[in-house]
């Protein structure tokens, strides 16, 4: 059985232990360890054993396995915990307790699950929806407890005596149970690593939320993570406002107006493009109408598609339209009704174009690997429709 030193002292950075067993797959077993394994939604610690990096820490029940990057010596060894990583995990995990308790105390909303990620952490809540006003209430409540720097205490109990603690939710384990208490705020059964005082969490910031399974999943950051996130967001906001000679608080309204103007311009551009394509199609189709084969160096995929259809609209029996850039694309289309089935042509064109695509009996769209392959596929498609009666 491995003695778990982190249960008693989360601040232990160095320790000595004896190697009791090694396995061929790189697993090392110590008689005691301060390295936390992935467990309870919290990621594993990093560190070294005899100077060798630990790449994975696995909870095997009674024992903890340490997977190392290379072999370690037998006997007693010096071990170290990656302290910056440990402190980050302590901030996130303690922050999760504070935040879950804040949701329960402020909104009477239970935490259904939690996950402490490498970059962001989440709690899933029995909540139908959220908005910034509601989020601010919960954040303020949680951060007030942080700023009061309340003490965090650890207790041990068992199945018979756990009822003496007013736990936020029933424990998931049986037997010996570890209780984490945030003074006058939260009591939770938890085996993770935590700070000694709430002030060490620094701050809690909720950065986004989404609806999942009828609940709300909230993403949050604590400590150094929240400061780093605040730094880049502030830089982006202020720099964006500066470039537009605006006050930062006016940037959102400005962006909304710009988006509306962009949508209106895009709609107008589509209308004008449609007119130009129809005029171009009529010119190419001529009178009496004839088939159209058009290969240009530059035309968007959407314009290629629309020109082919406009040619049919103008009376062409068929249209083969292609563009070499920005994306090599080919469209083969014919009038609906009796006529050659284009589907057998699709496989041939894909092979020539070294690309992908397909369609139906009267319309094909193929994307080519490059401009040369596109030109070859264009020529084959043109020959196909020109040599078959409409």
Short mmCIF file of C-alpha atoms in Angstrom, two decimals, residues 2-344:
data_model
loop_
_atom_site.label_atom_id
_atom_site.label_comp_id
_atom_site.label_asym_id
_atom_site.label_seq_id
_atom_site.Cartn_x
_atom_site.Cartn_y
_atom_site.Cartn_z
CA UNK A 2 1.36 3.41 -0.97
CA UNK A 3 1.37 6.07 1.75
CA UNK A 4 -0.23 9.17 0.22
CA UNK A 5 1.66 12.14 1.60
CA UNK A 6 -0.45 14.68 -0.31
CA UNK A 7 -3.44 13.73 1.83
CA UNK A 8 -1.74 15.33 4.84
CA UNK A 9 0.41 18.06 3.28
CA UNK A 10 -0.37 19.48 -0.17
CA UNK A 11 2.62 21.83 0.20
CA UNK A 12 5.24 19.07 0.34
CA UNK A 13 7.62 19.77 -2.55
CA UNK A 14 10.39 17.26 -1.84
CA UNK A 15 10.37 13.86 -0.17
CA UNK A 16 12.42 10.70 0.13
CA UNK A 17 10.92 7.31 -0.59
CA UNK A 18 11.95 3.73 -1.22
CA UNK A 19 11.45 2.01 -4.55
CA UNK A 20 9.60 -1.18 -3.64
CA UNK A 21 8.95 -2.48 -7.17
CA UNK A 22 9.49 -1.64 -10.85
CA UNK A 23 7.70 -3.04 -13.89
CA UNK A 24 8.79 -3.53 -17.48
CA UNK A 25 6.35 -0.92 -18.77
CA UNK A 26 8.18 1.85 -16.88
CA UNK A 27 6.03 1.79 -13.75
CA UNK A 28 7.73 2.57 -10.47
CA UNK A 29 6.13 1.84 -7.10
CA UNK A 30 7.23 3.78 -4.00
CA UNK A 31 6.44 3.10 -0.37
CA UNK A 32 5.26 6.71 -0.05
CA UNK A 33 4.53 9.53 -2.49
CA UNK A 34 3.51 13.17 -2.61
CA UNK A 35 2.71 12.96 -6.33
CA UNK A 36 -1.04 13.15 -6.93
CA UNK A 37 -2.49 10.72 -9.50
CA UNK A 38 -5.23 11.63 -11.97
CA UNK A 39 -8.33 11.23 -9.81
CA UNK A 40 -11.59 12.90 -8.87
CA UNK A 41 -11.57 15.18 -11.90
CA UNK A 42 -8.12 16.59 -11.01
CA UNK A 43 -5.12 16.06 -13.34
CA UNK A 44 -1.98 14.32 -12.16
CA UNK A 45 1.07 16.01 -10.71
CA UNK A 46 4.38 16.33 -12.49
CA UNK A 47 7.75 15.80 -10.86
CA UNK A 48 10.86 13.64 -10.72
CA UNK A 49 12.07 10.44 -9.05
CA UNK A 50 15.84 10.36 -8.62
CA UNK A 51 16.02 13.17 -11.17
CA UNK A 52 14.04 11.21 -13.77
CA UNK A 53 10.87 12.95 -15.03
CA UNK A 54 7.55 11.37 -14.11
CA UNK A 55 5.29 11.26 -17.18
CA UNK A 56 2.20 9.69 -15.59
CA UNK A 57 0.84 9.00 -12.09
CA UNK A 58 -1.79 6.26 -11.90
CA UNK A 59 -4.08 5.40 -8.99
CA UNK A 60 -4.34 1.61 -8.86
CA UNK A 61 -6.42 1.47 -5.72
CA UNK A 62 -4.13 0.53 -2.87
CA UNK A 63 -1.01 1.47 -4.80
CA UNK A 64 0.10 4.39 -6.92
CA UNK A 65 2.16 3.75 -10.05
CA UNK A 66 4.64 6.32 -11.34
CA UNK A 67 5.50 5.99 -15.03
CA UNK A 68 8.97 7.49 -15.55
CA UNK A 69 10.76 8.63 -18.69
CA UNK A 70 13.70 6.30 -17.92
CA UNK A 71 14.74 3.67 -15.41
CA UNK A 72 15.28 4.75 -11.79
CA UNK A 73 17.67 3.21 -9.26
CA UNK A 74 16.47 0.88 -6.52
CA UNK A 75 16.58 1.72 -2.83
CA UNK A 76 15.88 5.13 -1.33
CA UNK A 77 15.46 7.97 -3.81
CA UNK A 78 14.98 11.73 -3.73
CA UNK A 79 11.68 12.86 -5.25
CA UNK A 80 10.38 16.29 -6.22
CA UNK A 81 6.95 17.67 -7.01
CA UNK A 82 6.53 20.10 -9.93
CA UNK A 83 5.47 22.94 -7.64
CA UNK A 84 4.11 25.45 -10.20
CA UNK A 85 1.86 22.69 -11.60
CA UNK A 86 0.79 21.58 -8.10
CA UNK A 87 -0.03 25.15 -7.02
CA UNK A 88 -2.07 25.67 -10.19
CA UNK A 89 -4.06 22.50 -9.47
CA UNK A 90 -4.58 23.54 -5.84
CA UNK A 91 -5.92 26.92 -6.98
CA UNK A 92 -8.28 25.36 -9.52
CA UNK A 93 -9.57 22.64 -7.18
CA UNK A 94 -10.09 24.91 -4.21
CA UNK A 95 -11.70 27.43 -6.55
CA UNK A 96 -14.09 24.76 -7.77
CA UNK A 97 -15.24 24.08 -4.19
CA UNK A 98 -15.73 27.81 -3.64
CA UNK A 99 -17.63 28.25 -6.90
CA UNK A 100 -19.89 25.22 -6.45
CA UNK A 101 -20.77 26.38 -2.95
CA UNK A 102 -21.48 29.88 -4.30
CA UNK A 103 -23.93 28.50 -6.87
CA UNK A 104 -25.67 26.51 -4.16
CA UNK A 105 -25.77 29.32 -1.60
CA UNK A 106 -26.68 32.10 -4.07
CA UNK A 107 -29.04 30.28 -6.45
CA UNK A 108 -29.78 26.95 -4.71
CA UNK A 109 -28.20 25.20 -7.72
CA UNK A 110 -26.37 21.90 -7.29
CA UNK A 111 -23.12 20.93 -9.02
CA UNK A 112 -23.67 17.70 -10.96
CA UNK A 113 -20.07 17.13 -12.08
CA UNK A 114 -16.74 18.89 -12.38
CA UNK A 115 -13.61 18.62 -14.49
CA UNK A 116 -10.28 20.33 -13.84
CA UNK A 117 -8.56 20.70 -17.18
CA UNK A 118 -5.01 21.56 -18.20
CA UNK A 119 -6.16 24.99 -19.43
CA UNK A 120 -9.74 25.51 -18.25
CA UNK A 121 -12.00 23.85 -15.72
CA UNK A 122 -15.74 23.23 -15.78
CA UNK A 123 -18.68 22.54 -13.52
CA UNK A 124 -21.99 21.21 -14.80
CA UNK A 125 -24.91 22.69 -12.91
CA UNK A 126 -28.60 21.83 -12.47
CA UNK A 127 -29.46 25.17 -14.04
CA UNK A 128 -31.74 25.85 -17.03
CA UNK A 129 -29.88 28.92 -18.34
CA UNK A 130 -27.49 31.69 -17.34
CA UNK A 131 -26.74 35.33 -18.14
CA UNK A 132 -24.01 37.78 -17.19
CA UNK A 133 -26.04 39.28 -14.35
CA UNK A 134 -26.55 35.89 -12.73
CA UNK A 135 -22.90 34.94 -13.29
CA UNK A 136 -21.74 38.18 -11.67
CA UNK A 137 -23.77 37.44 -8.52
CA UNK A 138 -22.14 34.03 -8.13
CA UNK A 139 -18.64 35.32 -8.93
CA UNK A 140 -18.97 38.11 -6.38
CA UNK A 141 -20.05 35.66 -3.68
CA UNK A 142 -17.18 33.26 -4.36
CA UNK A 143 -14.53 35.97 -4.59
CA UNK A 144 -15.65 37.61 -1.34
CA UNK A 145 -14.80 34.37 0.44
CA UNK A 146 -11.40 34.35 -1.30
CA UNK A 147 -10.64 37.92 -0.18
CA UNK A 148 -11.63 37.09 3.40
CA UNK A 149 -8.78 34.54 3.33
CA UNK A 150 -10.73 31.93 5.25
CA UNK A 151 -8.97 28.88 6.65
CA UNK A 152 -9.31 25.51 4.93
CA UNK A 153 -9.20 22.50 7.22
CA UNK A 154 -8.99 18.74 6.60
CA UNK A 155 -10.92 16.10 8.55
CA UNK A 156 -10.98 12.31 8.45
CA UNK A 157 -14.09 10.30 9.16
CA UNK A 158 -15.79 7.06 8.14
CA UNK A 159 -19.18 5.71 7.02
CA UNK A 160 -20.51 5.66 10.57
CA UNK A 161 -19.58 9.23 11.44
CA UNK A 162 -19.79 11.07 8.11
CA UNK A 163 -23.34 12.17 9.00
CA UNK A 164 -21.87 14.62 11.49
CA UNK A 165 -20.69 16.76 8.57
CA UNK A 166 -23.20 18.83 6.61
CA UNK A 167 -21.71 17.86 3.25
CA UNK A 168 -22.73 19.71 0.10
CA UNK A 169 -23.39 16.32 -1.52
CA UNK A 170 -23.06 12.68 -0.43
CA UNK A 171 -19.55 11.17 -0.67
CA UNK A 172 -18.75 8.84 -3.59
CA UNK A 173 -16.39 6.69 -1.49
CA UNK A 174 -16.85 4.44 1.48
CA UNK A 175 -14.55 3.47 4.34
CA UNK A 176 -12.11 6.20 5.34
CA UNK A 177 -13.41 9.54 4.08
CA UNK A 178 -11.49 12.82 3.80
CA UNK A 179 -13.45 16.03 4.34
CA UNK A 180 -12.30 19.42 3.05
CA UNK A 181 -13.80 22.31 5.02
CA UNK A 182 -13.81 25.95 3.93
CA UNK A 183 -14.68 27.81 7.09
CA UNK A 184 -18.38 28.75 7.22
CA UNK A 185 -18.74 28.14 3.49
CA UNK A 186 -18.34 24.55 2.28
CA UNK A 187 -17.91 20.97 3.42
CA UNK A 188 -17.04 18.41 0.75
CA UNK A 189 -15.70 14.88 0.70
CA UNK A 190 -12.61 15.15 -1.49
CA UNK A 191 -9.22 13.50 -1.94
CA UNK A 192 -7.66 16.29 -4.00
CA UNK A 193 -5.04 18.89 -3.21
CA UNK A 194 -6.13 22.26 -1.83
CA UNK A 195 -4.69 25.51 -0.52
CA UNK A 196 -4.53 26.23 3.22
CA UNK A 197 -6.43 29.51 2.93
CA UNK A 198 -8.92 30.77 0.37
CA UNK A 199 -6.79 33.85 -0.36
CA UNK A 200 -4.23 31.66 -2.13
CA UNK A 201 -6.80 30.98 -4.86
CA UNK A 202 -6.35 34.62 -5.90
CA UNK A 203 -9.53 35.07 -7.92
CA UNK A 204 -12.24 33.13 -9.75
CA UNK A 205 -13.44 34.18 -13.21
CA UNK A 206 -16.17 32.50 -15.25
CA UNK A 207 -15.27 32.89 -18.93
CA UNK A 208 -18.13 31.14 -20.74
CA UNK A 209 -21.08 28.76 -20.36
CA UNK A 210 -23.18 26.51 -22.57
CA UNK A 211 -26.32 24.39 -22.32
CA UNK A 212 -25.76 20.62 -22.11
CA UNK A 213 -28.33 17.90 -21.45
CA UNK A 214 -30.79 20.45 -20.08
CA UNK A 215 -28.17 21.82 -17.68
CA UNK A 216 -25.53 24.55 -17.86
CA UNK A 217 -21.81 23.84 -18.09
CA UNK A 218 -19.67 26.72 -16.82
CA UNK A 219 -16.00 27.24 -17.69
CA UNK A 220 -13.92 29.00 -15.04
CA UNK A 221 -10.33 30.01 -14.26
CA UNK A 222 -8.64 30.53 -10.92
CA UNK A 223 -5.42 32.12 -9.70
CA UNK A 224 -2.66 32.66 -12.23
CA UNK A 225 -4.88 31.31 -15.01
CA UNK A 226 -7.49 34.03 -14.43
CA UNK A 227 -4.79 36.73 -14.44
CA UNK A 228 -3.29 35.44 -17.70
CA UNK A 229 -6.73 35.26 -19.31
CA UNK A 230 -7.58 38.77 -18.12
CA UNK A 231 -4.31 40.09 -19.57
CA UNK A 232 -4.87 38.93 -23.14
CA UNK A 233 -8.56 39.86 -23.12
CA UNK A 234 -7.75 43.37 -21.88
CA UNK A 235 -5.04 43.74 -24.52
CA UNK A 236 -7.42 42.63 -27.28
CA UNK A 237 -10.21 44.92 -26.08
CA UNK A 238 -8.09 48.03 -25.62
CA UNK A 239 -6.08 47.52 -28.80
CA UNK A 240 -9.26 46.93 -30.80
CA UNK A 241 -10.77 50.13 -29.42
CA UNK A 242 -7.56 52.11 -30.01
CA UNK A 243 -7.37 51.07 -33.66
CA UNK A 244 -10.90 52.36 -34.16
CA UNK A 245 -10.33 55.48 -32.02
CA UNK A 246 -13.11 54.42 -29.66
CA UNK A 247 -13.57 54.10 -25.93
CA UNK A 248 -13.24 50.44 -24.97
CA UNK A 249 -16.82 50.34 -23.66
CA UNK A 250 -18.08 51.47 -27.09
CA UNK A 251 -16.30 48.72 -29.02
CA UNK A 252 -19.09 46.12 -28.81
CA UNK A 253 -21.76 48.51 -30.15
CA UNK A 254 -19.35 49.54 -32.91
CA UNK A 255 -18.76 45.91 -33.90
CA UNK A 256 -22.49 45.22 -33.98
CA UNK A 257 -23.06 48.19 -36.30
CA UNK A 258 -20.14 47.08 -38.47
CA UNK A 259 -21.61 43.58 -38.71
CA UNK A 260 -24.99 44.98 -39.77
CA UNK A 261 -23.33 47.14 -42.41
CA UNK A 262 -21.26 44.19 -43.61
CA UNK A 263 -24.37 42.00 -43.96
CA UNK A 264 -26.16 44.73 -45.91
CA UNK A 265 -23.15 45.22 -48.21
CA UNK A 266 -22.81 41.47 -48.68
CA UNK A 267 -26.48 41.22 -49.66
CA UNK A 268 -26.10 44.09 -52.12
CA UNK A 269 -22.91 42.57 -53.53
CA UNK A 270 -24.69 39.24 -54.04
CA UNK A 271 -27.47 41.00 -55.94
CA UNK A 272 -25.01 42.82 -58.20
CA UNK A 273 -22.91 39.70 -58.71
CA UNK A 274 -26.03 37.81 -59.68
CA UNK A 275 -26.87 40.44 -62.30
CA UNK A 276 -23.33 40.41 -63.70
CA UNK A 277 -23.24 36.61 -63.87
CA UNK A 278 -26.59 36.53 -65.64
CA UNK A 279 -25.38 39.14 -68.15
CA UNK A 280 -22.15 37.17 -68.67
CA UNK A 281 -24.14 33.94 -69.08
CA UNK A 282 -26.46 35.46 -71.69
CA UNK A 283 -23.48 36.75 -73.65
CA UNK A 284 -21.75 33.36 -73.61
CA UNK A 285 -24.91 31.38 -74.42
CA UNK A 286 -25.81 33.64 -77.35
CA UNK A 287 -28.79 33.38 -79.66
CA UNK A 288 -29.54 30.70 -80.68
CA UNK A 289 -28.46 29.19 -77.34
CA UNK A 290 -25.33 27.01 -77.29
CA UNK A 291 -23.38 25.11 -74.67
CA UNK A 292 -20.85 27.02 -72.58
CA UNK A 293 -17.33 25.92 -71.69
CA UNK A 294 -15.52 28.46 -69.50
CA UNK A 295 -12.19 28.07 -67.67
CA UNK A 296 -10.82 31.10 -65.82
CA UNK A 297 -7.74 31.58 -63.67
CA UNK A 298 -9.62 33.07 -60.74
CA UNK A 299 -13.24 32.75 -59.66
CA UNK A 300 -14.71 31.66 -56.34
CA UNK A 301 -16.34 28.25 -55.96
CA UNK A 302 -19.73 29.90 -55.48
CA UNK A 303 -19.35 32.05 -58.59
CA UNK A 304 -18.39 28.98 -60.65
CA UNK A 305 -21.55 27.24 -59.47
CA UNK A 306 -23.77 30.27 -60.05
CA UNK A 307 -22.37 30.98 -63.53
CA UNK A 308 -23.06 27.41 -64.63
CA UNK A 309 -26.65 27.64 -63.41
CA UNK A 310 -27.14 31.09 -64.97
CA UNK A 311 -25.99 29.66 -68.31
CA UNK A 312 -28.71 27.01 -68.08
CA UNK A 313 -31.18 29.73 -67.07
CA UNK A 314 -30.17 31.66 -70.20
CA UNK A 315 -31.01 28.65 -72.37
CA UNK A 316 -27.72 26.73 -72.70
CA UNK A 317 -28.20 22.96 -73.09
CA UNK A 318 -25.10 22.38 -70.93
CA UNK A 319 -22.34 24.27 -69.13
CA UNK A 320 -18.83 23.30 -68.09
CA UNK A 321 -17.41 26.03 -65.87
CA UNK A 322 -14.12 25.93 -63.95
CA UNK A 323 -11.65 28.16 -62.11
CA UNK A 324 -8.01 27.43 -61.25
CA UNK A 325 -7.93 29.54 -58.08
CA UNK A 326 -8.40 30.28 -55.27
CA UNK A 327 -9.64 26.68 -55.21
CA UNK A 328 -9.43 24.50 -58.35
CA UNK A 329 -13.10 23.64 -58.96
CA UNK A 330 -15.14 22.33 -61.88
CA UNK A 331 -18.91 22.31 -62.42
CA UNK A 332 -20.64 20.29 -65.13
CA UNK A 333 -24.36 20.94 -65.54
CA UNK A 334 -27.09 20.31 -68.10
CA UNK A 335 -30.76 21.20 -68.50
CA UNK A 336 -33.14 19.05 -66.49
CA UNK A 337 -35.09 16.46 -68.43
CA UNK A 338 -33.96 14.00 -71.09
CA UNK A 339 -30.21 14.03 -71.69
CA UNK A 340 -26.95 12.26 -70.89
CA UNK A 341 -26.55 11.01 -67.32
CA UNK A 342 -23.58 12.81 -65.78
CA UNK A 343 -23.08 10.39 -62.89
CA UNK A 344 -20.80 7.94 -64.77
#
